[in-house]
Amino acid sequence: MSSYKDIVKLTGLSLGTVSNVIQGKGNVKEKNKEKVYAAMRQLGYRIDYQARGLATNKTSLIGLIVSNIENIAETKMLMPMETFAENHKCRIITATSRNDSDRERRNCEAMLSSKVDGLFIFFESLENEEYFRNLAETEKIPIIFLARYLDNCKLPYVAVDNQYAAKSMVDFVYERGHREITYLDIAEESMLSPNRDRRLGVELECKKRGIVYKKREYKRLENDMEVGYHAAEEMILSKSMPSLVFPRDDSFAIGFYNACIRYGIRIPEDVSIMSFGNFYPKEVTPKRLTTYDRRFDKVIHEATLMYLKIREARDNGLEEDKIKKKLFVKGNIIVGETIKDLTK
Amino acid sequence: MSSYKDIVKLTGLSLGTVSNVIQGKGNVKEKNKEKVYAAMRQLGYRIDYQARGLATNKTSLIGLIVSNIENIAETKMLMPMETFAENHKCRIITATSRNDSDRERRNCEAMLSSKVDGLFIFFESLENEEYFRNLAETEKIPIIFLARYLDNCKLPYVAVDNQYAAKSMVDFVYERGHREITYLDIAEESMLSPNRDRRLGVELECKKRGIVYKKREYKRLENDMEVGYHAAEEMILSKSMPSLVFPRDDSFAIGFYNACIRYGIRIPEDVSIMSFGNFYPKEVTPKRLTTYDRRFDKVIHEATLMYLKIREARDNGLEEDKIKKKLFVKGNIIVGETIKDLTK
DNA sequence: TTGAAAGCGCTAACAA
DNA sequence: TTGTTAGCGCTTTCAA
């Protein structure tokens, strides 16, 4: 491990000059620049971000806390996050909370101890409201919620516009002649902002149009596909299959779809499916799912933009008031083949 | 942001004592410990890992470079990695190479500049052989390949035992009366160690048993499900559907399965599928895939164990020779419903 | 254009 | 048991 010291020795220049060359700052004679470059190459020198961070009081580290990294929805946030990191020369530290609020808090603390320049949080438990409210008061780095929000907390967020989503989806099926919707949710998670907003949105839009709205809730299992599978199986065996279902997300829908195939229920002839997420490749089902694209890429894009704005304001002592800190991102319907057109 | 200085001021103790309390080291009077704790609470003090790292010459940062984080196989490595990080009080920095060898090298350099204590790499291009060979000579932190290896490189690795996998899978179908196997691969990736080993392994095992071995290669598309879907579609339309296929992985198999459903081809009556990976919940297909569990959890477990051993040896100046640095992990068949039993 | 020196927040060795 | 001090590898300010 070579350091500036070694370069100083090799070149005979001073620490300050070496630093200037490496940072590409100040006025340094071309000849001396070359000397430094040569020494760097010879030594296989590599800058030490840690030391630089200590000196500059930032780390170029961005924290990303998710709930369950194996959940395909959350996976979708990683790539755009990496792209941001690449473009802004920073690195991502990740941590997973696994639906455990203690762990979530520990993760936050570790991130703050790691002196991340910014922190993005995708939470899944509602138990840390107070903790987050407190963070909002005490921390000076930007902390931004992803795809969820807390009603009584000042932390900024970028979420999916679930009311808009609800309206789009109800519109879509209404236009195709559907007059009855059965909403399928997972009980334990039904009060998280996105699930709640969407469910209530669908209910409201149904009321407006005189559509019959029904709701069924299922117990959380190992994964959402399993829940969807069992939900469909139960309906099939009890002969209570609705004409149209709104599963809470694509994973649920896929399980549902496969139980239908298994039992010879035809899609969309016997049951239509309006899914939510657009997380999987279209070949994940025999007929492409009709689903609502949540645009997590946009969520991350907006969140990182917001982060930059907040940082800039704080670094330069500007007023932060003008920055919009509560954003909702609109998605769009992906037209697949799982909604029967009743008007034909 | 409070620091030791503030605690010193508040308690009247010295820096060294404060440091001892916070590290839980040395002998400090109970009363003074309490003082320090009280001051920490009052100040909302949080340790600065960056400064600690600079002083101790380690970061407690572990680097993880993957190829495509949205690939479900790679996602499977994150959770066990996080578990390790949690148990060993370190944090994970991730980076994604996206099948770009330049980016892969840049990622490595950034990790080394971040002074990670260890680096785990899941690579997908074969172009950086020389770069890695060089790293093996110059870097003193443990750098470990995950689920792949390079033939002429000293870097340690933990890979899936693909020859064993091949044997297991061929055995399984042989016992059920199959005497012909069609192996489906993606051309561009067929020379990566796991793909190559497995394909050659299957070929060899077929030869041993007098099974007819056929191979088909497909062009890489956006995702593997799509490739699988088109592969099946092509076979169906050209009426050349084999009796048994070995798709290169679960994603490929799912696409294949769904094209079959779409066209009314029955599984396993018309075509049997022996898949590879066990990456998805079993409800991802109407009938559970018969697949080989790659046990990426085990791969990560072994890799982190290897990391600890190497670190320990280097930290204590022990000889590293005794550490096994080339490991192969054995998986097992998951018996699903996609292999027809021809013996009945 | 270059050099000298202080400092970032911590650890660790040593002295008291 | 506590305090003092040097130092980790860099940046930055100021003087030369």
CSV table of N, CA, C and O in Angstrom, one decimal, chain B residues 146-224:
chain,number,residue,atom,x,y,z
B,146,LEU,N,-16.9,-16.0,-6.9
B,146,LEU,CA,-18.1,-16.7,-6.5
B,146,LEU,C,-18.7,-17.4,-7.7
B,146,LEU,O,-19.0,-16.8,-8.7
B,147,ALA,N,-18.9,-18.7,-7.5
B,147,ALA,CA,-19.7,-19.5,-8.4
B,147,ALA,C,-19.1,-19.6,-9.8
B,147,ALA,O,-19.7,-20.1,-10.8
B,148,ARG,N,-17.9,-19.1,-10.0
B,148,ARG,CA,-17.1,-19.2,-11.2
B,148,ARG,C,-15.7,-19.3,-10.9
B,148,ARG,O,-15.2,-18.9,-9.8
B,149,TYR,N,-14.9,-19.7,-11.8
B,149,TYR,CA,-13.4,-19.7,-11.6
B,149,TYR,C,-12.7,-19.5,-13.0
B,149,TYR,O,-13.3,-19.7,-14.0
B,150,LEU,N,-11.5,-19.0,-12.9
B,150,LEU,CA,-10.7,-18.9,-14.1
B,150,LEU,C,-9.6,-19.9,-14.1
B,150,LEU,O,-9.0,-20.2,-13.0
B,151,ASP,N,-9.4,-20.5,-15.2
B,151,ASP,CA,-8.5,-21.7,-15.2
B,151,ASP,C,-7.1,-21.3,-14.9
B,151,ASP,O,-6.4,-22.1,-14.2
B,152,ASN,N,-6.6,-20.2,-15.3
B,152,ASN,CA,-5.2,-19.8,-15.1
B,152,ASN,C,-5.0,-18.6,-14.1
B,152,ASN,O,-4.3,-17.7,-14.5
B,153,CYS,N,-5.7,-18.7,-13.0
B,153,CYS,CA,-5.6,-17.6,-12.1
B,153,CYS,C,-5.6,-18.1,-10.7
B,153,CYS,O,-6.3,-19.0,-10.3
B,154,LYS,N,-4.7,-17.5,-9.9
B,154,LYS,CA,-4.5,-18.0,-8.5
B,154,LYS,C,-5.6,-17.6,-7.5
B,154,LYS,O,-5.6,-18.0,-6.4
B,155,LEU,N,-6.5,-16.7,-7.9
B,155,LEU,CA,-7.4,-16.2,-7.0
B,155,LEU,C,-8.3,-17.3,-6.5
B,155,LEU,O,-8.7,-18.2,-7.2
B,156,PRO,N,-8.6,-17.3,-5.2
B,156,PRO,CA,-9.4,-18.4,-4.6
B,156,PRO,C,-10.9,-18.3,-5.1
B,156,PRO,O,-11.3,-17.3,-5.6
B,157,TYR,N,-11.5,-19.4,-5.0
B,157,TYR,CA,-13.0,-19.4,-5.5
B,157,TYR,C,-13.8,-20.5,-4.7
B,157,TYR,O,-13.2,-21.4,-4.2
B,158,VAL,N,-15.1,-20.2,-4.7
B,158,VAL,CA,-16.0,-21.2,-4.3
B,158,VAL,C,-17.0,-21.4,-5.4
B,158,VAL,O,-17.7,-20.4,-5.8
B,159,ALA,N,-17.1,-22.5,-6.0
B,159,ALA,CA,-17.9,-22.7,-7.2
B,159,ALA,C,-18.9,-23.9,-6.9
B,159,ALA,O,-18.8,-24.6,-6.0
B,160,VAL,N,-19.9,-23.9,-7.8
B,160,VAL,CA,-20.8,-25.1,-7.7
B,160,VAL,C,-20.1,-26.2,-8.4
B,160,VAL,O,-19.5,-26.0,-9.5
B,161,ASP,N,-20.3,-27.4,-7.9
B,161,ASP,CA,-19.7,-28.6,-8.5
B,161,ASP,C,-20.6,-29.0,-9.7
B,161,ASP,O,-21.5,-29.8,-9.5
B,162,ASN,N,-20.2,-28.5,-10.8
B,162,ASN,CA,-21.1,-28.7,-12.0
B,162,ASN,C,-21.0,-30.0,-12.6
B,162,ASN,O,-21.9,-30.5,-13.3
B,163,GLN,N,-19.9,-30.7,-12.4
B,163,GLN,CA,-19.7,-32.0,-12.9
B,163,GLN,C,-20.6,-33.0,-12.1
B,163,GLN,O,-21.3,-33.9,-12.6
B,164,TYR,N,-20.6,-32.7,-10.8
B,164,TYR,CA,-21.4,-33.5,-9.9
B,164,TYR,C,-22.9,-33.3,-10.3
B,164,TYR,O,-23.7,-34.2,-10.3
B,165,ALA,N,-23.2,-32.0,-10.5
B,165,ALA,CA,-24.6,-31.6,-10.9
B,165,ALA,C,-25.0,-32.4,-12.2
B,165,ALA,O,-26.1,-33.0,-12.2
B,166,ALA,N,-24.1,-32.4,-13.1
B,166,ALA,CA,-24.4,-33.0,-14.4
B,166,ALA,C,-24.7,-34.5,-14.2
B,166,ALA,O,-25.7,-35.0,-14.7
B,167,LYS,N,-23.8,-35.1,-13.4
B,167,LYS,CA,-24.0,-36.5,-13.1
B,167,LYS,C,-25.4,-36.8,-12.4
B,167,LYS,O,-26.1,-37.7,-12.8
B,168,SER,N,-25.7,-36.0,-11.4
B,168,SER,CA,-26.9,-36.2,-10.7
B,168,SER,C,-28.1,-36.1,-11.6
B,168,SER,O,-29.1,-36.9,-11.5
B,169,MET,N,-28.1,-35.1,-12.5
B,169,MET,CA,-29.2,-34.8,-13.3
B,169,MET,C,-29.4,-35.9,-14.4
B,169,MET,O,-30.5,-36.4,-14.6
B,170,VAL,N,-28.2,-36.4,-14.9
B,170,VAL,CA,-28.3,-37.4,-15.9
B,170,VAL,C,-28.8,-38.7,-15.3
B,170,VAL,O,-29.6,-39.4,-15.8
B,171,ASP,N,-28.2,-39.0,-14.1
B,171,ASP,CA,-28.7,-40.2,-13.3
B,171,ASP,C,-30.2,-40.2,-13.2
B,171,ASP,O,-30.9,-41.2,-13.4
B,172,PHE,N,-30.7,-39.0,-12.7
B,172,PHE,CA,-32.1,-38.9,-12.4
B,172,PHE,C,-33.0,-39.2,-13.6
B,172,PHE,O,-33.9,-40.0,-13.4
B,173,VAL,N,-32.6,-38.7,-14.7
B,173,VAL,CA,-33.5,-39.0,-15.9
B,173,VAL,C,-33.3,-40.4,-16.5
B,173,VAL,O,-34.2,-41.0,-17.0
B,174,TYR,N,-32.0,-40.8,-16.3
B,174,TYR,CA,-31.7,-42.2,-16.8
B,174,TYR,C,-32.6,-43.2,-16.0
B,174,TYR,O,-33.2,-44.1,-16.6
B,175,GLU,N,-32.6,-43.0,-14.7
B,175,GLU,CA,-33.4,-44.0,-13.9
B,175,GLU,C,-34.9,-44.0,-14.3
B,175,GLU,O,-35.6,-44.9,-14.0
B,176,ARG,N,-35.3,-42.9,-14.8
B,176,ARG,CA,-36.7,-42.8,-15.2
B,176,ARG,C,-36.9,-43.1,-16.7
B,176,ARG,O,-37.9,-42.8,-17.3
B,177,GLY,N,-35.9,-43.8,-17.3
B,177,GLY,CA,-36.1,-44.4,-18.6
B,177,GLY,C,-35.7,-43.5,-19.8
B,177,GLY,O,-35.9,-43.9,-20.9
B,178,HIS,N,-35.2,-42.3,-19.5
B,178,HIS,CA,-34.9,-41.4,-20.6
B,178,HIS,C,-33.5,-41.8,-21.3
B,178,HIS,O,-32.6,-42.1,-20.6
B,179,ARG,N,-33.5,-41.8,-22.6
B,179,ARG,CA,-32.3,-42.2,-23.3
B,179,ARG,C,-31.9,-41.2,-24.3
B,179,ARG,O,-31.1,-41.5,-25.3
B,180,GLU,N,-32.4,-40.0,-24.2
B,180,GLU,CA,-32.0,-38.9,-25.1
B,180,GLU,C,-32.2,-37.6,-24.4
B,180,GLU,O,-33.2,-37.3,-23.7
B,181,ILE,N,-31.1,-36.8,-24.4
B,181,ILE,CA,-31.1,-35.5,-23.8
B,181,ILE,C,-30.8,-34.4,-24.7
B,181,ILE,O,-29.8,-34.5,-25.5
B,182,THR,N,-31.6,-33.3,-24.7
B,182,THR,CA,-31.2,-32.1,-25.6
B,182,THR,C,-30.9,-31.0,-24.6
B,182,THR,O,-31.7,-30.5,-23.9
B,183,TYR,N,-29.7,-30.6,-24.7
B,183,TYR,CA,-29.1,-29.5,-23.8
B,183,TYR,C,-29.3,-28.2,-24.5
B,183,TYR,O,-29.0,-28.0,-25.6
B,184,LEU,N,-29.9,-27.2,-23.7
B,184,LEU,CA,-30.2,-25.9,-24.3
B,184,LEU,C,-29.3,-24.8,-23.6
B,184,LEU,O,-29.4,-24.6,-22.4
B,185,ASP,N,-28.5,-24.2,-24.3
B,185,ASP,CA,-27.6,-23.2,-23.7
B,185,ASP,C,-27.7,-21.9,-24.5
B,185,ASP,O,-28.3,-21.8,-25.5
B,186,ILE,N,-27.0,-20.9,-23.9
B,186,ILE,CA,-26.9,-19.6,-24.6
B,186,ILE,C,-25.5,-19.4,-25.1
B,186,ILE,O,-24.5,-19.6,-24.3
B,187,ALA,N,-25.4,-19.2,-26.4
B,187,ALA,CA,-24.1,-19.3,-27.0
B,187,ALA,C,-23.0,-18.4,-26.4
B,187,ALA,O,-21.9,-18.9,-26.1
B,188,GLU,N,-23.4,-17.2,-26.2
B,188,GLU,CA,-22.4,-16.2,-25.7
B,188,GLU,C,-21.8,-16.5,-24.3
B,188,GLU,O,-20.7,-16.0,-24.0
B,189,GLU,N,-22.5,-17.3,-23.6
B,189,GLU,CA,-22.1,-17.6,-22.2
B,189,GLU,C,-21.6,-19.0,-22.0
B,189,GLU,O,-21.4,-19.4,-20.9
B,190,SER,N,-21.5,-19.7,-23.1
B,190,SER,CA,-21.3,-21.2,-22.9
B,190,SER,C,-19.9,-21.5,-22.5
B,190,SER,O,-19.6,-22.7,-22.1
B,191,MET,N,-19.0,-20.6,-22.5
B,191,MET,CA,-17.6,-20.9,-22.1
B,191,MET,C,-17.3,-20.5,-20.7
B,191,MET,O,-16.2,-20.7,-20.2
B,192,LEU,N,-18.2,-19.9,-20.0
B,192,LEU,CA,-18.0,-19.6,-18.6
B,192,LEU,C,-17.9,-20.9,-17.8
B,192,LEU,O,-18.6,-21.8,-18.1
B,193,SER,N,-17.1,-20.9,-16.8
B,193,SER,CA,-16.8,-22.2,-16.2
B,193,SER,C,-18.0,-23.0,-15.8
B,193,SER,O,-18.1,-24.2,-16.1
B,194,PRO,N,-19.0,-22.5,-15.2
B,194,PRO,CA,-20.1,-23.3,-14.7
B,194,PRO,C,-20.9,-23.9,-15.9
B,194,PRO,O,-21.2,-25.1,-15.9
B,195,ASN,N,-21.1,-23.1,-16.9
B,195,ASN,CA,-21.9,-23.6,-18.1
B,195,ASN,C,-21.1,-24.6,-18.8
B,195,ASN,O,-21.6,-25.7,-19.2
B,196,ARG,N,-19.9,-24.3,-19.0
B,196,ARG,CA,-19.0,-25.2,-19.7
B,196,ARG,C,-18.9,-26.6,-19.0
B,196,ARG,O,-19.1,-27.7,-19.5
B,197,ASP,N,-18.6,-26.5,-17.7
B,197,ASP,CA,-18.4,-27.7,-16.9
B,197,ASP,C,-19.7,-28.6,-16.9
B,197,ASP,O,-19.6,-29.8,-17.0
B,198,ARG,N,-20.8,-27.9,-16.8
B,198,ARG,CA,-22.0,-28.7,-16.7
B,198,ARG,C,-22.4,-29.3,-18.1
B,198,ARG,O,-22.7,-30.5,-18.1
B,199,ARG,N,-22.2,-28.5,-19.1
B,199,ARG,CA,-22.5,-29.0,-20.4
B,199,ARG,C,-21.6,-30.2,-20.8
B,199,ARG,O,-22.1,-31.3,-21.2
B,200,LEU,N,-20.3,-30.0,-20.6
B,200,LEU,CA,-19.4,-31.1,-20.9
B,200,LEU,C,-19.7,-32.3,-20.0
B,200,LEU,O,-19.6,-33.5,-20.4
B,201,GLY,N,-20.0,-32.0,-18.7
B,201,GLY,CA,-20.4,-33.1,-17.8
B,201,GLY,C,-21.6,-33.9,-18.3
B,201,GLY,O,-21.5,-35.1,-18.2
B,202,VAL,N,-22.6,-33.2,-18.7
B,202,VAL,CA,-23.8,-33.9,-19.2
B,202,VAL,C,-23.4,-34.8,-20.4
B,202,VAL,O,-23.8,-35.9,-20.5
B,203,GLU,N,-22.6,-34.2,-21.3
B,203,GLU,CA,-22.2,-34.9,-22.5
B,203,GLU,C,-21.4,-36.2,-22.1
B,203,GLU,O,-21.7,-37.3,-22.6
B,204,LEU,N,-20.5,-36.0,-21.2
B,204,LEU,CA,-19.7,-37.2,-20.7
B,204,LEU,C,-20.6,-38.3,-20.1
B,204,LEU,O,-20.5,-39.5,-20.4
B,205,GLU,N,-21.5,-37.8,-19.2
B,205,GLU,CA,-22.3,-38.8,-18.5
B,205,GLU,C,-23.3,-39.5,-19.5
B,205,GLU,O,-23.6,-40.7,-19.3
B,206,CYS,N,-23.7,-38.8,-20.5
B,206,CYS,CA,-24.5,-39.4,-21.6
B,206,CYS,C,-23.7,-40.5,-22.3
B,206,CYS,O,-24.2,-41.6,-22.5
B,207,LYS,N,-22.5,-40.2,-22.7
B,207,LYS,CA,-21.7,-41.1,-23.4
B,207,LYS,C,-21.5,-42.4,-22.5
B,207,LYS,O,-21.7,-43.5,-23.0
B,208,LYS,N,-21.2,-42.2,-21.2
B,208,LYS,CA,-21.0,-43.3,-20.3
B,208,LYS,C,-22.2,-44.3,-20.4
B,208,LYS,O,-22.0,-45.5,-20.3
B,209,ARG,N,-23.4,-43.7,-20.5
B,209,ARG,CA,-24.6,-44.6,-20.4
B,209,ARG,C,-25.2,-44.9,-21.7
B,209,ARG,O,-26.3,-45.5,-21.8
B,210,GLY,N,-24.6,-44.4,-22.8
B,210,GLY,CA,-25.2,-44.7,-24.1
B,210,GLY,C,-26.4,-43.9,-24.3
B,210,GLY,O,-27.3,-44.3,-25.1
B,211,ILE,N,-26.5,-42.7,-23.7
B,211,ILE,CA,-27.6,-41.8,-24.0
B,211,ILE,C,-27.3,-40.9,-25.1
B,211,ILE,O,-26.2,-40.5,-25.3
B,212,VAL,N,-28.3,-40.7,-26.0
B,212,VAL,CA,-28.1,-39.7,-27.1
B,212,VAL,C,-28.0,-38.3,-26.5
B,212,VAL,O,-28.9,-37.9,-25.9
B,213,TYR,N,-26.9,-37.6,-26.8
B,213,TYR,CA,-26.8,-36.2,-26.3
B,213,TYR,C,-26.8,-35.3,-27.5
B,213,TYR,O,-26.1,-35.4,-28.5
B,214,LYS,N,-27.7,-34.3,-27.4
B,214,LYS,CA,-27.8,-33.2,-28.4
B,214,LYS,C,-27.7,-31.9,-27.8
B,214,LYS,O,-28.0,-31.7,-26.6
B,215,LYS,N,-27.2,-30.9,-28.5
B,215,LYS,CA,-27.0,-29.6,-27.9
B,215,LYS,C,-27.7,-28.6,-28.9
B,215,LYS,O,-27.6,-28.7,-30.1
B,216,ARG,N,-28.3,-27.6,-28.3
B,216,ARG,CA,-28.8,-26.5,-29.1
B,216,ARG,C,-28.4,-25.2,-28.4
B,216,ARG,O,-28.5,-25.1,-27.2
B,217,GLU,N,-27.9,-24.3,-29.2
B,217,GLU,CA,-27.5,-23.0,-28.6
B,217,GLU,C,-28.3,-21.9,-29.2
B,217,GLU,O,-28.7,-21.8,-30.3
B,218,TYR,N,-28.6,-20.9,-28.3
B,218,TYR,CA,-29.4,-19.8,-28.7
B,218,TYR,C,-28.7,-18.5,-28.4
B,218,TYR,O,-27.8,-18.4,-27.6
B,219,LYS,N,-29.2,-17.5,-29.1
B,219,LYS,CA,-28.6,-16.1,-29.0
B,219,LYS,C,-29.1,-15.5,-27.7
B,219,LYS,O,-30.3,-15.7,-27.3
B,220,ARG,N,-28.3,-14.8,-27.0
B,220,ARG,CA,-28.7,-14.1,-25.8
B,220,ARG,C,-29.7,-13.0,-26.2
B,220,ARG,O,-29.6,-12.3,-27.1
B,221,LEU,N,-30.8,-12.9,-25.3
B,221,LEU,CA,-31.7,-11.8,-25.5
B,221,LEU,C,-31.8,-11.1,-24.2
B,221,LEU,O,-31.0,-11.2,-23.3
B,222,GLU,N,-32.8,-10.2,-24.1
B,222,GLU,CA,-32.9,-9.3,-22.9
B,222,GLU,C,-32.9,-10.1,-21.7
B,222,GLU,O,-32.2,-9.8,-20.7
B,223,ASN,N,-33.6,-11.3,-21.6
B,223,ASN,CA,-33.5,-12.1,-20.4
B,223,ASN,C,-33.7,-13.6,-20.8
B,223,ASN,O,-34.2,-13.9,-21.9
B,224,ASP,N,-33.4,-14.4,-19.9
B,224,ASP,CA,-33.3,-15.9,-20.2
B,224,ASP,C,-34.7,-16.5,-20.4
B,224,ASP,O,-34.9,-17.4,-21.2
